[in-house]
mmCIF file of C-alpha atoms in Angstrom:
data_model
loop_
_atom_site.group_PDB
_atom_site.id
_atom_site.type_symbol
_atom_site.label_atom_id
_atom_site.label_comp_id
_atom_site.label_asym_id
_atom_site.label_seq_id
_atom_site.Cartn_x
_atom_site.Cartn_y
_atom_site.Cartn_z
ATOM 1 C CA MET A 24 -4.205 27.400 46.223
ATOM 2 C CA LEU A 25 -7.341 27.799 48.362
ATOM 3 C CA PHE A 26 -10.529 29.007 46.711
ATOM 4 C CA THR A 27 -13.589 29.958 48.744
ATOM 5 C CA ASN A 28 -16.717 28.827 46.943
ATOM 6 C CA PRO A 29 -19.172 31.718 46.489
ATOM 7 C CA ALA A 30 -22.011 29.290 45.733
ATOM 8 C CA ALA A 31 -21.794 27.439 49.074
ATOM 9 C CA SER A 32 -24.495 28.255 51.595
ATOM 10 C CA ARG A 33 -25.873 27.166 54.953
ATOM 11 C CA ARG A 34 -29.382 25.891 54.465
ATOM 12 C CA PRO A 35 -31.446 22.727 54.970
ATOM 13 C CA TYR A 36 -30.712 19.844 52.632
ATOM 14 C CA ASP A 37 -32.397 20.397 49.293
ATOM 15 C CA PRO A 38 -35.411 18.015 48.922
ATOM 16 C CA ALA A 39 -34.614 17.540 45.228
ATOM 17 C CA LEU A 40 -31.109 16.366 46.133
ATOM 18 C CA GLN A 41 -32.455 14.198 48.943
ATOM 19 C CA ARG A 42 -34.556 12.281 46.422
ATOM 20 C CA VAL A 43 -31.334 11.387 44.603
ATOM 21 C CA MET A 44 -29.063 10.657 47.579
ATOM 22 C CA ASN A 45 -30.100 10.018 51.142
ATOM 23 C CA LEU A 46 -29.075 8.252 54.311
ATOM 24 C CA ALA A 47 -31.780 5.619 53.948
ATOM 25 C CA ALA A 48 -30.293 4.373 50.671
ATOM 26 C CA ALA A 49 -26.780 4.411 52.150
ATOM 27 C CA ARG A 50 -28.030 2.370 55.083
ATOM 28 C CA GLU A 51 -29.721 -0.088 52.721
ATOM 29 C CA SER A 52 -26.457 -0.480 50.795
ATOM 30 C CA ARG A 53 -24.682 -1.123 54.067
ATOM 31 C CA GLN A 54 -27.128 -3.883 54.939
ATOM 32 C CA TRP A 55 -26.788 -5.464 51.504
ATOM 33 C CA LEU A 56 -22.997 -5.587 51.663
ATOM 34 C CA ALA A 57 -22.745 -6.577 55.335
ATOM 35 C CA GLY A 58 -22.280 -10.286 54.718
ATOM 36 C CA TRP A 59 -20.043 -10.081 51.661
ATOM 37 C CA THR A 60 -16.826 -12.034 52.129
ATOM 38 C CA GLN A 61 -14.737 -9.201 50.652
ATOM 39 C CA LEU A 62 -15.684 -6.813 53.491
ATOM 40 C CA ARG A 63 -14.584 -6.773 57.105
ATOM 41 C CA ARG A 64 -17.289 -7.204 59.696
ATOM 42 C CA GLY A 65 -18.404 -3.983 61.317
ATOM 43 C CA SER A 66 -17.281 -0.411 60.811
ATOM 44 C CA THR A 67 -13.785 0.722 59.909
ATOM 45 C CA PRO A 68 -11.866 2.414 62.752
ATOM 46 C CA LEU A 69 -12.222 6.080 63.603
ATOM 47 C CA HIS A 70 -8.846 6.984 65.092
ATOM 48 C CA ALA A 71 -8.343 9.973 67.351
ATOM 49 C CA LEU A 72 -5.054 11.771 66.601
ATOM 50 C CA PRO A 73 -4.672 14.150 69.575
ATOM 51 C CA HIS A 74 -0.910 14.588 69.339
ATOM 52 C CA LEU A 75 -0.996 15.487 65.661
ATOM 53 C CA ALA A 76 -3.911 17.825 66.369
ATOM 54 C CA ARG A 77 -1.770 19.708 68.891
ATOM 55 C CA GLN A 78 1.167 19.862 66.486
ATOM 56 C CA LEU A 79 -1.073 21.376 63.823
ATOM 57 C CA GLY A 80 -2.789 23.771 66.213
ATOM 58 C CA LEU A 81 -6.223 22.130 66.158
ATOM 59 C CA GLY A 82 -8.658 21.203 68.886
ATOM 60 C CA GLN A 83 -9.381 17.647 67.706
ATOM 61 C CA LEU A 84 -8.408 15.456 64.772
ATOM 62 C CA HIS A 85 -10.022 12.165 63.796
ATOM 63 C CA LEU A 86 -9.223 9.831 60.911
ATOM 64 C CA LYS A 87 -11.574 7.272 59.352
ATOM 65 C CA ASP A 88 -9.288 4.415 58.262
ATOM 66 C CA GLU A 89 -10.426 2.718 55.047
ATOM 67 C CA SER A 90 -7.231 0.691 54.656
ATOM 68 C CA VAL A 91 -8.875 -2.141 56.591
ATOM 69 C CA ARG A 92 -12.272 -1.966 54.883
ATOM 70 C CA SER A 93 -11.440 -4.989 52.764
ATOM 71 C CA PRO A 94 -8.553 -7.053 51.402
ATOM 72 C CA LEU A 95 -8.830 -4.587 48.512
ATOM 73 C CA ALA A 96 -7.674 -1.873 50.970
ATOM 74 C CA SER A 97 -9.876 0.938 49.676
ATOM 75 C CA PHE A 98 -13.225 2.653 50.242
ATOM 76 C CA LYS A 99 -14.046 1.904 46.588
ATOM 77 C CA VAL A 100 -15.215 -1.527 47.673
ATOM 78 C CA LEU A 101 -18.364 0.206 48.974
ATOM 79 C CA GLY A 102 -19.325 1.860 45.683
ATOM 80 C CA ALA A 103 -18.984 -0.428 42.682
ATOM 81 C CA PRO A 104 -20.445 -3.524 44.423
ATOM 82 C CA ALA A 105 -23.487 -1.581 45.660
ATOM 83 C CA ALA A 106 -24.033 -0.179 42.172
ATOM 84 C CA LEU A 107 -23.608 -3.565 40.482
ATOM 85 C CA LEU A 108 -26.163 -5.098 42.845
ATOM 86 C CA ARG A 109 -28.712 -2.376 42.110
ATOM 87 C CA LEU A 110 -28.065 -2.654 38.370
ATOM 88 C CA VAL A 111 -28.623 -6.418 38.331
ATOM 89 C CA LEU A 112 -31.784 -6.109 40.419
ATOM 90 C CA ARG A 113 -33.134 -3.497 37.973
ATOM 91 C CA GLN A 114 -32.395 -5.772 35.016
ATOM 92 C CA TRP A 115 -34.193 -8.731 36.633
ATOM 93 C CA PRO A 116 -37.016 -6.938 38.486
ATOM 94 C CA ASP A 117 -39.248 -9.982 38.801
ATOM 95 C CA ALA A 118 -36.600 -12.523 39.801
ATOM 96 C CA GLY A 119 -36.942 -11.886 43.536
ATOM 97 C CA TRP A 120 -33.214 -12.233 44.119
ATOM 98 C CA ALA A 121 -31.785 -11.274 47.498
ATOM 99 C CA PRO A 122 -28.563 -9.187 47.456
ATOM 100 C CA ALA A 123 -26.863 -11.661 49.795
ATOM 101 C CA ASP A 124 -27.611 -14.523 47.417
ATOM 102 C CA LEU A 125 -26.273 -12.549 44.464
ATOM 103 C CA LEU A 126 -23.012 -11.803 46.270
ATOM 104 C CA ALA A 127 -22.749 -15.464 47.252
ATOM 105 C CA GLY A 128 -22.872 -16.447 43.565
ATOM 106 C CA ARG A 129 -26.154 -18.347 43.843
ATOM 107 C CA HIS A 130 -27.434 -16.842 40.579
ATOM 108 C CA ALA A 131 -24.196 -17.107 38.625
ATOM 109 C CA ASP A 132 -25.788 -19.252 35.911
ATOM 110 C CA ALA A 133 -28.362 -16.558 35.157
ATOM 111 C CA LEU A 134 -25.659 -13.881 35.082
ATOM 112 C CA ALA A 135 -23.210 -15.743 32.858
ATOM 113 C CA GLY A 136 -24.103 -13.571 29.847
ATOM 114 C CA PHE A 137 -24.037 -10.266 31.737
ATOM 115 C CA THR A 138 -20.916 -8.085 31.365
ATOM 116 C CA ALA A 139 -19.945 -5.077 33.474
ATOM 117 C CA ILE A 140 -17.248 -2.699 32.235
ATOM 118 C CA SER A 141 -15.519 0.336 33.693
ATOM 119 C CA ALA A 142 -12.505 2.569 33.411
ATOM 120 C CA THR A 143 -10.339 2.901 36.495
ATOM 121 C CA ASP A 144 -7.179 4.295 38.025
ATOM 122 C CA GLY A 145 -6.997 1.065 40.033
ATOM 123 C CA ASN A 146 -9.214 0.858 43.098
ATOM 124 C CA HIS A 147 -12.649 1.181 41.466
ATOM 125 C CA GLY A 148 -11.708 -1.499 38.945
ATOM 126 C CA ARG A 149 -10.576 -3.871 41.673
ATOM 127 C CA ALA A 150 -13.832 -3.347 43.541
ATOM 128 C CA LEU A 151 -15.958 -3.979 40.460
ATOM 129 C CA ALA A 152 -13.900 -7.036 39.519
ATOM 130 C CA ALA A 153 -14.302 -8.458 43.011
ATOM 131 C CA ALA A 154 -18.065 -7.959 42.988
ATOM 132 C CA ALA A 155 -18.409 -9.456 39.504
ATOM 133 C CA GLN A 156 -16.337 -12.460 40.524
ATOM 134 C CA SER A 157 -18.521 -13.033 43.586
ATOM 135 C CA MET A 158 -21.736 -12.700 41.584
ATOM 136 C CA GLY A 159 -20.556 -14.761 38.624
ATOM 137 C CA CYS A 160 -20.786 -12.209 35.838
ATOM 138 C CA ARG A 161 -18.144 -11.088 33.359
ATOM 139 C CA CYS A 162 -16.054 -7.983 34.036
ATOM 140 C CA VAL A 163 -13.955 -5.873 31.645
ATOM 141 C CA ILE A 164 -11.692 -3.109 32.978
ATOM 142 C CA VAL A 165 -10.169 -0.364 30.819
ATOM 143 C CA LEU A 166 -6.798 0.931 32.023
ATOM 144 C CA HIS A 167 -5.042 4.033 30.752
ATOM 145 C CA ALA A 168 -1.334 4.518 30.190
ATOM 146 C CA GLN A 169 -0.511 5.830 33.675
ATOM 147 C CA VAL A 170 -1.956 2.839 35.555
ATOM 148 C CA SER A 171 0.999 0.772 36.743
ATOM 149 C CA ALA A 172 1.440 -2.954 36.266
ATOM 150 C CA GLU A 173 1.378 -3.224 40.061
ATOM 151 C CA ARG A 174 -2.196 -1.917 40.036
ATOM 152 C CA GLU A 175 -3.171 -4.033 37.026
ATOM 153 C CA ARG A 176 -2.149 -7.403 38.470
ATOM 154 C CA PRO A 177 -4.728 -7.498 41.310
ATOM 155 C CA ILE A 178 -7.515 -6.662 38.835
ATOM 156 C CA ARG A 179 -6.547 -9.570 36.597
ATOM 157 C CA ALA A 180 -6.230 -11.814 39.665
ATOM 158 C CA LEU A 181 -9.920 -11.187 40.378
ATOM 159 C CA GLY A 182 -10.870 -12.596 36.997
ATOM 160 C CA ALA A 183 -11.412 -9.371 35.075
ATOM 161 C CA GLU A 184 -10.378 -8.920 31.458
ATOM 162 C CA VAL A 185 -8.131 -5.882 31.036
ATOM 163 C CA VAL A 186 -8.114 -3.560 28.032
ATOM 164 C CA ARG A 187 -5.117 -1.222 27.810
ATOM 165 C CA ILE A 188 -5.276 2.143 26.020
ATOM 166 C CA THR A 189 -2.991 5.108 25.488
ATOM 167 C CA GLY A 190 -4.093 8.414 26.957
ATOM 168 C CA ASN A 191 -5.365 9.349 30.414
ATOM 169 C CA TYR A 192 -8.257 8.481 32.718
ATOM 170 C CA ASP A 193 -10.813 10.509 30.782
ATOM 171 C CA ASP A 194 -9.811 8.708 27.586
ATOM 172 C CA SER A 195 -10.348 5.379 29.326
ATOM 173 C CA VAL A 196 -13.847 6.469 30.384
ATOM 174 C CA GLN A 197 -14.699 7.202 26.758
ATOM 175 C CA GLU A 198 -13.296 3.846 25.618
ATOM 176 C CA ALA A 199 -15.338 1.961 28.217
ATOM 177 C CA GLU A 200 -18.471 3.699 26.977
ATOM 178 C CA ARG A 201 -17.602 2.879 23.344
ATOM 179 C CA LEU A 202 -17.018 -0.796 24.121
ATOM 180 C CA ALA A 203 -20.243 -1.004 26.110
ATOM 181 C CA ARG A 204 -22.275 0.409 23.206
ATOM 182 C CA ALA A 205 -20.574 -1.881 20.712
ATOM 183 C CA HIS A 206 -21.095 -5.090 22.699
ATOM 184 C CA GLY A 207 -24.209 -4.478 24.775
ATOM 185 C CA TRP A 208 -22.290 -4.348 28.044
ATOM 186 C CA TRP A 209 -23.091 -2.262 31.135
ATOM 187 C CA VAL A 210 -20.838 0.575 32.274
ATOM 188 C CA VAL A 211 -20.473 0.658 36.061
ATOM 189 C CA SER A 212 -18.693 3.956 36.574
ATOM 190 C CA ASP A 213 -18.282 6.393 39.450
ATOM 191 C CA THR A 214 -18.389 9.373 37.085
ATOM 192 C CA SER A 215 -21.510 10.625 35.338
ATOM 193 C CA TYR A 216 -22.092 12.133 31.912
ATOM 194 C CA GLU A 217 -25.080 13.115 29.801
ATOM 195 C CA GLY A 218 -27.731 10.401 29.978
ATOM 196 C CA TYR A 219 -25.746 8.383 32.540
ATOM 197 C CA GLU A 220 -26.531 9.128 36.185
ATOM 198 C CA ASP A 221 -28.315 6.166 37.793
ATOM 199 C CA ILE A 222 -25.231 3.998 38.276
ATOM 200 C CA PRO A 223 -22.911 6.816 39.477
ATOM 201 C CA ARG A 224 -25.674 7.730 41.928
ATOM 202 C CA ASP A 225 -25.690 4.166 43.228
ATOM 203 C CA VAL A 226 -21.901 4.237 43.569
ATOM 204 C CA MET A 227 -22.106 7.420 45.626
ATOM 205 C CA GLN A 228 -24.853 5.909 47.779
ATOM 206 C CA GLY A 229 -22.425 3.111 48.564
ATOM 207 C CA TYR A 230 -19.834 5.653 49.659
ATOM 208 C CA GLY A 231 -22.465 7.049 52.024
ATOM 209 C CA ILE A 232 -21.934 3.923 54.153
ATOM 210 C CA LEU A 233 -18.924 5.790 55.567
ATOM 211 C CA VAL A 234 -21.185 8.481 56.993
ATOM 212 C CA ASP A 235 -23.750 5.998 58.297
ATOM 213 C CA GLU A 236 -20.919 4.436 60.298
ATOM 214 C CA LEU A 237 -19.579 7.812 61.444
ATOM 215 C CA LEU A 238 -22.966 8.821 62.802
ATOM 216 C CA GLU A 239 -22.873 5.714 64.997
ATOM 217 C CA GLN A 240 -19.238 6.124 66.004
ATOM 218 C CA MET A 241 -19.570 9.804 66.965
ATOM 219 C CA PRO A 242 -23.255 10.579 67.412
ATOM 220 C CA GLY A 243 -24.476 13.928 68.550
ATOM 221 C CA ASN A 244 -25.997 17.243 67.723
ATOM 222 C CA PRO A 245 -24.413 19.594 66.800
ATOM 223 C CA CYS A 246 -22.082 17.782 64.429
ATOM 224 C CA PRO A 247 -18.974 16.465 66.232
ATOM 225 C CA PHE A 248 -16.802 17.827 63.397
ATOM 226 C CA THR A 249 -16.402 21.468 62.460
ATOM 227 C CA HIS A 250 -14.455 20.610 59.289
ATOM 228 C CA VAL A 251 -14.271 17.625 56.937
ATOM 229 C CA MET A 252 -11.398 17.238 54.471
ATOM 230 C CA LEU A 253 -12.570 15.560 51.246
ATOM 231 C CA GLN A 254 -10.480 13.946 48.510
ATOM 232 C CA GLY A 255 -11.366 15.267 45.066
ATOM 233 C CA GLY A 256 -11.148 13.025 41.998
ATOM 234 C CA VAL A 257 -14.300 13.268 39.887
ATOM 235 C CA GLY A 258 -16.231 14.192 43.041
ATOM 236 C CA GLY A 259 -17.989 10.905 43.796
ATOM 237 C CA LEU A 260 -16.542 10.296 47.251
ATOM 238 C CA ALA A 261 -16.922 13.935 48.201
ATOM 239 C CA ALA A 262 -20.593 13.890 47.206
ATOM 240 C CA GLY A 263 -21.109 10.577 48.984
ATOM 241 C CA VAL A 264 -19.878 12.171 52.225
ATOM 242 C CA VAL A 265 -21.324 15.664 51.795
ATOM 243 C CA ALA A 266 -24.867 14.564 51.005
ATOM 244 C CA PRO A 267 -25.630 12.461 54.107
ATOM 245 C CA LEU A 268 -23.873 14.872 56.479
ATOM 246 C CA TRP A 269 -25.814 17.767 54.956
ATOM 247 C CA GLU A 270 -29.015 15.732 55.247
ATOM 248 C CA ARG A 271 -28.316 14.935 58.907
ATOM 249 C CA TYR A 272 -27.160 18.372 60.083
ATOM 250 C CA GLY A 273 -28.776 20.771 57.617
ATOM 251 C CA ALA A 274 -27.637 24.360 58.028
ATOM 252 C CA GLN A 275 -25.404 23.238 60.918
ATOM 253 C CA ARG A 276 -23.382 20.972 58.630
ATOM 254 C CA PRO A 277 -19.579 21.021 58.971
ATOM 255 C CA THR A 278 -17.331 23.091 56.740
ATOM 256 C CA PHE A 279 -16.281 20.986 53.765
ATOM 257 C CA ILE A 280 -12.858 21.422 52.144
ATOM 258 C CA ALA A 281 -12.086 19.514 48.929
ATOM 259 C CA VAL A 282 -8.457 18.576 48.199
ATOM 260 C CA GLU A 283 -7.053 17.450 44.852
ATOM 261 C CA PRO A 284 -3.702 17.293 43.044
ATOM 262 C CA GLN A 285 -2.374 20.514 41.530
ATOM 263 C CA GLN A 286 -2.236 18.880 38.118
ATOM 264 C CA ALA A 287 -5.754 17.368 38.398
ATOM 265 C CA ASP A 288 -7.763 20.346 39.660
ATOM 266 C CA CYS A 289 -11.133 19.723 38.009
ATOM 267 C CA LEU A 290 -13.172 20.472 41.160
ATOM 268 C CA LEU A 291 -11.300 23.700 41.830
ATOM 269 C CA GLN A 292 -11.824 24.775 38.231
ATOM 270 C CA SER A 293 -15.501 23.850 38.515
ATOM 271 C CA ALA A 294 -15.869 26.077 41.579
ATOM 272 C CA ILE A 295 -14.178 28.968 39.773
ATOM 273 C CA ALA A 296 -16.315 28.522 36.643
ATOM 274 C CA GLY A 297 -19.545 27.803 38.507
ATOM 275 C CA ARG A 298 -20.181 24.617 36.522
ATOM 276 C CA ALA A 299 -18.692 21.132 36.152
ATOM 277 C CA SER A 300 -15.369 21.682 34.377
ATOM 278 C CA ARG A 301 -12.080 20.132 33.372
ATOM 279 C CA ALA A 302 -8.662 20.219 35.026
ATOM 280 C CA THR A 303 -5.993 22.561 33.729
ATOM 281 C CA GLY A 304 -2.959 20.318 34.295
ATOM 282 C CA SER A 305 -1.447 17.104 33.018
ATOM 283 C CA VAL A 306 -3.671 14.882 35.224
ATOM 284 C CA ASP A 307 -0.605 12.794 36.075
ATOM 285 C CA SER A 308 -0.080 12.538 39.825
ATOM 286 C CA VAL A 309 1.303 10.150 42.404
ATOM 287 C CA MET A 310 -2.200 10.455 43.882
ATOM 288 C CA ALA A 311 -3.443 8.012 41.242
ATOM 289 C CA GLY A 312 -6.983 7.742 42.561
ATOM 290 C CA LEU A 313 -7.403 11.516 42.313
ATOM 291 C CA ALA A 314 -5.756 11.948 38.895
ATOM 292 C CA CYS A 315 -9.003 12.808 37.125
ATOM 293 C CA GLY A 316 -9.473 15.486 34.517
ATOM 294 C CA GLU A 317 -13.222 16.050 34.437
ATOM 295 C CA THR A 318 -15.763 16.642 37.213
ATOM 296 C CA SER A 319 -18.783 14.346 37.411
ATOM 297 C CA PRO A 320 -21.825 16.561 36.697
ATOM 298 C CA LEU A 321 -23.970 14.523 39.076
ATOM 299 C CA ALA A 322 -21.479 14.887 41.924
ATOM 300 C CA TRP A 323 -21.179 18.607 41.198
ATOM 301 C CA ARG A 324 -24.887 19.095 41.910
ATOM 302 C CA PHE A 325 -24.111 18.183 45.527
ATOM 303 C CA LEU A 326 -20.708 19.812 45.824
ATOM 304 C CA GLN A 327 -21.423 23.240 44.376
ATOM 305 C CA PRO A 328 -23.929 24.305 47.070
ATOM 306 C CA ALA A 329 -22.126 22.664 50.000
ATOM 307 C CA VAL A 330 -18.330 22.543 49.656
ATOM 308 C CA ASP A 331 -17.009 25.729 51.216
ATOM 309 C CA HIS A 332 -13.419 25.642 49.967
ATOM 310 C CA PHE A 333 -11.475 23.945 47.188
ATOM 311 C CA MET A 334 -7.711 23.509 47.274
ATOM 312 C CA THR A 335 -4.839 21.717 45.569
ATOM 313 C CA VAL A 336 -1.713 20.043 46.922
ATOM 314 C CA GLY A 337 1.508 18.852 45.321
ATOM 315 C CA ASP A 338 2.700 15.274 45.130
ATOM 316 C CA ALA A 339 5.491 16.012 47.617
ATOM 317 C CA GLU A 340 2.932 17.210 50.172
ATOM 318 C CA ALA A 341 0.917 14.001 49.795
ATOM 319 C CA GLU A 342 4.064 11.915 50.197
ATOM 320 C CA ALA A 343 5.013 13.809 53.362
ATOM 321 C CA ALA A 344 1.541 13.170 54.772
ATOM 322 C CA MET A 345 1.911 9.458 54.054
ATOM 323 C CA ARG A 346 5.152 9.407 56.025
ATOM 324 C CA THR A 347 3.589 11.335 58.923
ATOM 325 C CA LEU A 348 0.747 8.850 59.237
ATOM 326 C CA ALA A 349 2.984 5.805 58.801
ATOM 327 C CA SER A 350 5.456 6.865 61.471
ATOM 328 C CA GLY A 351 3.007 7.856 64.166
ATOM 329 C CA ALA A 352 5.829 10.233 65.079
ATOM 330 C CA ALA A 353 3.533 12.643 66.862
ATOM 331 C CA GLY A 354 2.666 9.856 69.315
ATOM 332 C CA ASP A 355 -0.599 8.742 67.736
ATOM 333 C CA VAL A 356 -1.475 5.392 66.205
ATOM 334 C CA PRO A 357 0.482 4.633 62.997
ATOM 335 C CA VAL A 358 -1.829 4.505 59.971
ATOM 336 C CA LEU A 359 -1.269 2.768 56.646
ATOM 337 C CA SER A 360 -2.411 5.457 54.208
ATOM 338 C CA GLY A 361 -1.725 5.444 50.492
ATOM 339 C CA GLU A 362 -1.017 8.257 48.078
ATOM 340 C CA SER A 363 -4.634 9.364 47.643
ATOM 341 C CA GLY A 364 -5.567 8.361 51.182
ATOM 342 C CA ALA A 365 -3.194 10.901 52.718
ATOM 343 C CA ALA A 366 -4.306 13.809 50.509
ATOM 344 C CA GLY A 367 -6.686 15.143 53.157
ATOM 345 C CA LEU A 368 -3.902 15.429 55.712
ATOM 346 C CA ALA A 369 -1.657 16.991 53.064
ATOM 347 C CA GLY A 370 -4.248 19.691 52.504
ATOM 348 C CA LEU A 371 -4.854 20.237 56.206
ATOM 349 C CA ALA A 372 -1.129 20.524 56.981
ATOM 350 C CA ALA A 373 -0.669 23.031 54.156
ATOM 351 C CA LEU A 374 -3.509 25.170 55.483
ATOM 352 C CA MET A 375 -2.282 25.108 59.085
ATOM 353 C CA ALA A 376 1.220 26.112 57.947
ATOM 354 C CA ASP A 377 -0.234 29.320 56.470
ATOM 355 C CA PRO A 378 -2.103 31.399 59.093
ATOM 356 C CA ALA A 379 -3.882 33.482 56.456
ATOM 357 C CA ARG A 380 -5.241 30.451 54.624
ATOM 358 C CA ALA A 381 -6.117 28.707 57.895
ATOM 359 C CA ALA A 382 -8.125 31.769 58.914
ATOM 360 C CA GLN A 383 -9.789 31.851 55.490
ATOM 361 C CA ALA A 384 -10.917 28.250 56.050
ATOM 362 C CA GLY A 385 -11.987 28.923 59.639
ATOM 363 C CA LEU A 386 -9.415 26.538 61.064
ATOM 364 C CA GLY A 387 -7.905 27.110 64.492
ATOM 365 C CA ALA A 388 -7.460 25.901 68.042
ATOM 366 C CA GLY A 389 -11.157 25.146 68.430
ATOM 367 C CA SER A 390 -11.548 23.179 65.214
ATOM 368 C CA ARG A 391 -12.576 19.521 65.224
ATOM 369 C CA VAL A 392 -11.432 18.032 61.917
ATOM 370 C CA LEU A 393 -12.275 14.753 60.185
ATOM 371 C CA LEU A 394 -9.879 13.096 57.751
ATOM 372 C CA ILE A 395 -10.830 10.114 55.607
ATOM 373 C CA SER A 396 -7.870 7.927 54.713
ATOM 374 C CA THR A 397 -9.450 6.412 51.637
ATOM 375 C CA GLU A 398 -6.900 3.687 50.899
ATOM 376 C CA GLY A 399 -4.046 1.693 52.296
ATOM 377 C CA ALA A 400 -1.026 0.444 50.356
ATOM 378 C CA THR A 401 -2.912 -0.443 47.172
ATOM 379 C CA ALA A 402 0.439 -0.332 45.332
ATOM 380 C CA PRO A 403 2.825 -1.747 47.969
ATOM 381 C CA GLY A 404 5.976 -1.058 45.971
ATOM 382 C CA VAL A 405 5.051 2.598 45.495
ATOM 383 C CA TYR A 406 4.119 2.866 49.155
ATOM 384 C CA GLU A 407 7.446 1.513 50.394
ATOM 385 C CA ALA A 408 9.420 3.680 47.966
ATOM 386 C CA ILE A 409 7.683 6.799 49.293
ATOM 387 C CA THR A 410 7.588 6.067 53.019
ATOM 388 C CA GLY A 411 10.693 3.907 53.437
ATOM 389 C CA ARG A 412 8.508 1.410 55.310
ATOM 390 C CA SER A 413 6.860 -1.788 54.201
ATOM 391 C CA PRO A 414 3.082 -2.008 54.660
ATOM 392 C CA ALA A 415 3.621 -4.961 57.001
ATOM 393 C CA SER A 416 5.933 -2.954 59.247
ATOM 394 C CA VAL A 417 3.393 -0.139 59.566
ATOM 395 C CA LEU A 418 0.638 -2.588 60.435
ATOM 396 C CA GLN A 419 2.923 -4.223 63.016
ATOM 397 C CA ALA A 420 3.656 -0.838 64.577
ATOM 398 C CA GLN A 421 -0.063 -0.108 64.621
ATOM 399 C CA ALA A 422 -0.823 -3.418 66.353
ATOM 400 C CA GLU A 423 1.855 -2.752 68.966
ATOM 401 C CA TRP A 424 0.490 0.742 69.589
ATOM 402 C CA MET A 425 -3.044 -0.595 69.963
ATOM 403 C CA ALA A 426 -1.838 -3.214 72.450
ATOM 404 C CA ARG A 427 -0.541 -0.607 74.889
ATOM 405 C CA PRO A 428 -2.492 -0.422 78.147
ATOM 406 C CA LEU A 429 -2.959 3.320 77.724
ATOM 407 C CA HIS A 430 -2.808 5.138 74.397
ATOM 408 C CA THR A 431 -0.888 8.226 75.382
#
């Protein structure tokens, strides 16, 4: 399904929104995290995919590859650590601590009694656990019934305490909030709710690092992309990308298309209702990072006026997109993209296979499209079962492709 958002408009970035999220704060987060041992040095790659673009009938196609952002293999490592840093600095305003020193564990003694807690589908929890381990504070992660043991093990390995519940992601969010109130802990979540916006805002500012890098990798005016495909979830990543691109390009911003699982369509339902809403399906998808049932109200304030189209894809379409990227069959660089990471390509391929929907979205031979592969093989067993390839074999094929004298 493709739904054109009647509330989207072309106008300068709203000053009220700019006070909440802006490029300056994203750039500051980038500087704070730059020396952290859990992050690679420099920007993640922006791959051109010219052969796949031709196959799909597009002018240009680029992919921002977050699989190599960190050993944690996900863009989430930008959000939770940035938010945890800002939270700690707010709690100790007179301490004069430098973010680099916090991440190096130099104030671990002072933080020994501080506990961060969050619900997760996997990647956000790993990122928060890694940041807490580096800083020396306690971390508790709430996992719902659909989170696999394969995703749980890396969280425990980073020193976090895991609480298991029955129910889905939204139930785990409520349990994390209950535990935080009961014990005096701090929720570090990427989804907002009434009375809780500062930390989700800081998470989204961390995601804005992606755009700060993109503006260096492909500078220019007008925007080098006509369309940006955005993974859905609660809306945090989408808002973290939309806001800085809207700030930079104003009324000349690219067309934004949000993609989410058919059974976890909370953003689509929000666009139809005109307010932050819940999904209509089971919220159980192979796209685990997008299997969210309720839109973040804070994120929706940015998405409602700027995302032009909302769409859903099936699990089989996401799996096919994973295989396309892994194989490099079109002749482009092979990319290690996980279930949620490939959702943008799944949505794009579905649109280009339907001329009417492609026309509705303004996609065609002159379009210059950006994909964000948000994760690598964060569950290696699931990845290999879907693609028929081990993560190591895809990375080897990528290295061999990159070593060619000419990338043709």
